[in-house]
Short mmCIF file of C-alpha atoms in Angstrom, two decimals:
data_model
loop_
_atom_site.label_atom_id
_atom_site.label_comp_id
_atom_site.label_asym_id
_atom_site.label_seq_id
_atom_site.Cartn_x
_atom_site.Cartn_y
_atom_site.Cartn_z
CA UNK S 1 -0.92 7.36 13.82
CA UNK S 2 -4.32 9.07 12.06
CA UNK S 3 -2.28 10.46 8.95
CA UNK S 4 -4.55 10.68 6.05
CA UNK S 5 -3.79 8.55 3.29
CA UNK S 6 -2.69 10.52 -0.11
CA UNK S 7 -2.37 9.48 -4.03
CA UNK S 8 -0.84 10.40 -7.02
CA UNK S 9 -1.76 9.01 -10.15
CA UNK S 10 0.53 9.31 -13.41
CA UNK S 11 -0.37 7.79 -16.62
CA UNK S 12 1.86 7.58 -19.43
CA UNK S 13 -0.89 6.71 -22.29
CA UNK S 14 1.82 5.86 -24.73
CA UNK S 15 3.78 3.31 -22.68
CA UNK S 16 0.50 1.77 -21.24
CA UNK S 17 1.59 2.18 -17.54
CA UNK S 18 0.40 4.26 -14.09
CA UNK S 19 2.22 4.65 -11.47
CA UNK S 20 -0.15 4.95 -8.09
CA UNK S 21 2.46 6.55 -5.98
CA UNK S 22 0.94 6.54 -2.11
CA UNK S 23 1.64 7.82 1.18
CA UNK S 24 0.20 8.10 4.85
CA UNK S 25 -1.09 5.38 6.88
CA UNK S 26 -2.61 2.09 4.98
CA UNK S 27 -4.73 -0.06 6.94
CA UNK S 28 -7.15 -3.09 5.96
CA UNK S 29 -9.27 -0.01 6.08
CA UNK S 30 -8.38 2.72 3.93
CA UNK S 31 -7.05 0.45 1.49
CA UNK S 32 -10.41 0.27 -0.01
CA UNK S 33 -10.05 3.60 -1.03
CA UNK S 34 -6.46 2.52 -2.90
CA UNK S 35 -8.29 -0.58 -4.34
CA UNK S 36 -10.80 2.25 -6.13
CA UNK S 37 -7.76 4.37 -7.69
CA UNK S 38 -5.96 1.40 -9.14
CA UNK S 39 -9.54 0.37 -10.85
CA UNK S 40 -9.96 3.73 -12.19
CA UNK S 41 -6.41 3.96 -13.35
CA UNK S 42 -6.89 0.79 -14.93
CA UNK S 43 -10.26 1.64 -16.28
CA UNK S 44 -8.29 4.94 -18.63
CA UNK S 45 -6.78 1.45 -20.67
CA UNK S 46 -7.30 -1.66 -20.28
CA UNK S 47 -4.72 -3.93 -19.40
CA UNK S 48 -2.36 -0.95 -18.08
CA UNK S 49 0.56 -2.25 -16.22
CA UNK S 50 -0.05 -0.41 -12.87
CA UNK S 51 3.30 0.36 -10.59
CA UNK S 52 2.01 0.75 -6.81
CA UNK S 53 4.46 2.91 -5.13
CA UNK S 54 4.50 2.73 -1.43
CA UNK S 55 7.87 3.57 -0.28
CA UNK S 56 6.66 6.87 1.22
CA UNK S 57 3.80 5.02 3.17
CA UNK S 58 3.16 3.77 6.36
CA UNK S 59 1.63 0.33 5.79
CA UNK S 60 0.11 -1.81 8.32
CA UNK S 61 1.04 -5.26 7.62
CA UNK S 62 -2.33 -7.09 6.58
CA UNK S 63 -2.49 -4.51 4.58
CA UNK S 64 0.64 -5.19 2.55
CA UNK S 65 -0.32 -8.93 2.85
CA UNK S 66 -3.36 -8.15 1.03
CA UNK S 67 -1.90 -6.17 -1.82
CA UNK S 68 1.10 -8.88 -2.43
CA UNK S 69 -1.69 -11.57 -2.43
CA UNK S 70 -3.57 -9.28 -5.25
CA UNK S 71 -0.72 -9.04 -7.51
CA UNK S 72 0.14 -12.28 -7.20
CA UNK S 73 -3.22 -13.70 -8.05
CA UNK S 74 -3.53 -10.71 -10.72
CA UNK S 75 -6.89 -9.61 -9.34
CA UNK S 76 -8.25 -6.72 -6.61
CA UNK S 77 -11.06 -8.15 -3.94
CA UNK S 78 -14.30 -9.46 -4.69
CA UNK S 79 -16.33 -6.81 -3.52
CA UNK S 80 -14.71 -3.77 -5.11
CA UNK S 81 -14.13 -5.28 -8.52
CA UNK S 82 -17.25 -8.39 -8.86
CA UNK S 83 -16.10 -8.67 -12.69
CA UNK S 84 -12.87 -10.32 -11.59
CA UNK S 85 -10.84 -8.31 -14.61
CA UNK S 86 -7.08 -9.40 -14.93
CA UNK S 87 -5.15 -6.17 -13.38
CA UNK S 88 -1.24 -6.05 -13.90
CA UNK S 89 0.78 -4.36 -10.95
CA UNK S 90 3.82 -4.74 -9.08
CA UNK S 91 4.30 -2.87 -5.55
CA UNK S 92 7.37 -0.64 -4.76
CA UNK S 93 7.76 -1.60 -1.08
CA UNK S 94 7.56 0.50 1.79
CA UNK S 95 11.36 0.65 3.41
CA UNK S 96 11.07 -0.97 6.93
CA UNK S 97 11.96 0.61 9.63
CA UNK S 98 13.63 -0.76 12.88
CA UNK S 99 11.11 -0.24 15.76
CA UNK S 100 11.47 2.29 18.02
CA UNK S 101 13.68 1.46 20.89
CA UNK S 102 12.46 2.68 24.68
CA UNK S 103 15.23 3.32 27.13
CA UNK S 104 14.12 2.66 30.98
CA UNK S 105 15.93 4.90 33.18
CA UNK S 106 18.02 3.06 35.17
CA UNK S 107 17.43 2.70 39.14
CA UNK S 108 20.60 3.47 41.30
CA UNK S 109 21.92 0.81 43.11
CA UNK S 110 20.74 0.24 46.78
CA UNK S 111 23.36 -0.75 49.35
CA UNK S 112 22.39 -2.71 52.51
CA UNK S 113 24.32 -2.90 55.34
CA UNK S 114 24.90 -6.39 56.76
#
C-alpha cells in the first residue's frame, strides 16, 4: 500500500487540548512527518494535552510501537525534538483487522485404477 499519509489538526485553545486525527499508511518512515505536527501543535501552548487519533490509519506495527513507547516515556525522538520537552498524548488506536484470508482452489480428486 503507497497511500499518502493525511492530518487534521484541531485545537481547542480554551480546554488546552489537540486532537491530531491521522489517516493513510504510517511507517517508521513517514512518521517523522507525524512527529513534526504533534511538535507544532504542541508548540501553539505549551503543555497541550495532545489526542493522536489513528483509528482511520493504516499503521505498520514498529510504527505504533514507537508512538506507545513515546507516550509512555512522555517524550517524541531525539532527533526531531533535541530539547527533550515533556509532551502529553494518548493514542486512539487503529481497529485491527483480521488478515486477509487466500482461498486455494481446490484440485479434483485423481482416481487410479489398481
Amino acid at each position: 500500500m503507497n497511500e499518502k499519509l493525511r492530518v487534521l489538526v484541531s485545537v481547542d485553545l480554551y480546554g488546552a487540548k489537540a486532537q491530531v486525527k491521522t489517516q493513510g499508511h504510517v511507517t517508521v518512515q513517514s512518521i517523522q512527518g507525524l512527529y513534526d505536527v504533534m511538535k507544532r501543535a504542541d508548540a501553539l501552548v505549551p503543555g497541550l494535552a495532545l489526542e493522536l487519533d489513528m483509528t482511520l490509519a493504516e499503521v505498520e506495527p514498529q510504527a505504533m510501537e514507537e508512538l506507545r513507547g513515546c507516550a509512555r516515556s512522555h517524550h517524541l525522538p531525539l532527533p526531531v525534538d533535541p530539547l527533550q520537552r515533556d509532551y502529553r498524548f494518548s493514542i486512539l488506536a487503529p481497529k485491527i483487522t483480521a488478515p486477509k484470508l487466500t482461498v486455494l482452489p481446490v484440485a479434483a480428486p485423481v482416481l487410479v485404477a489398481a
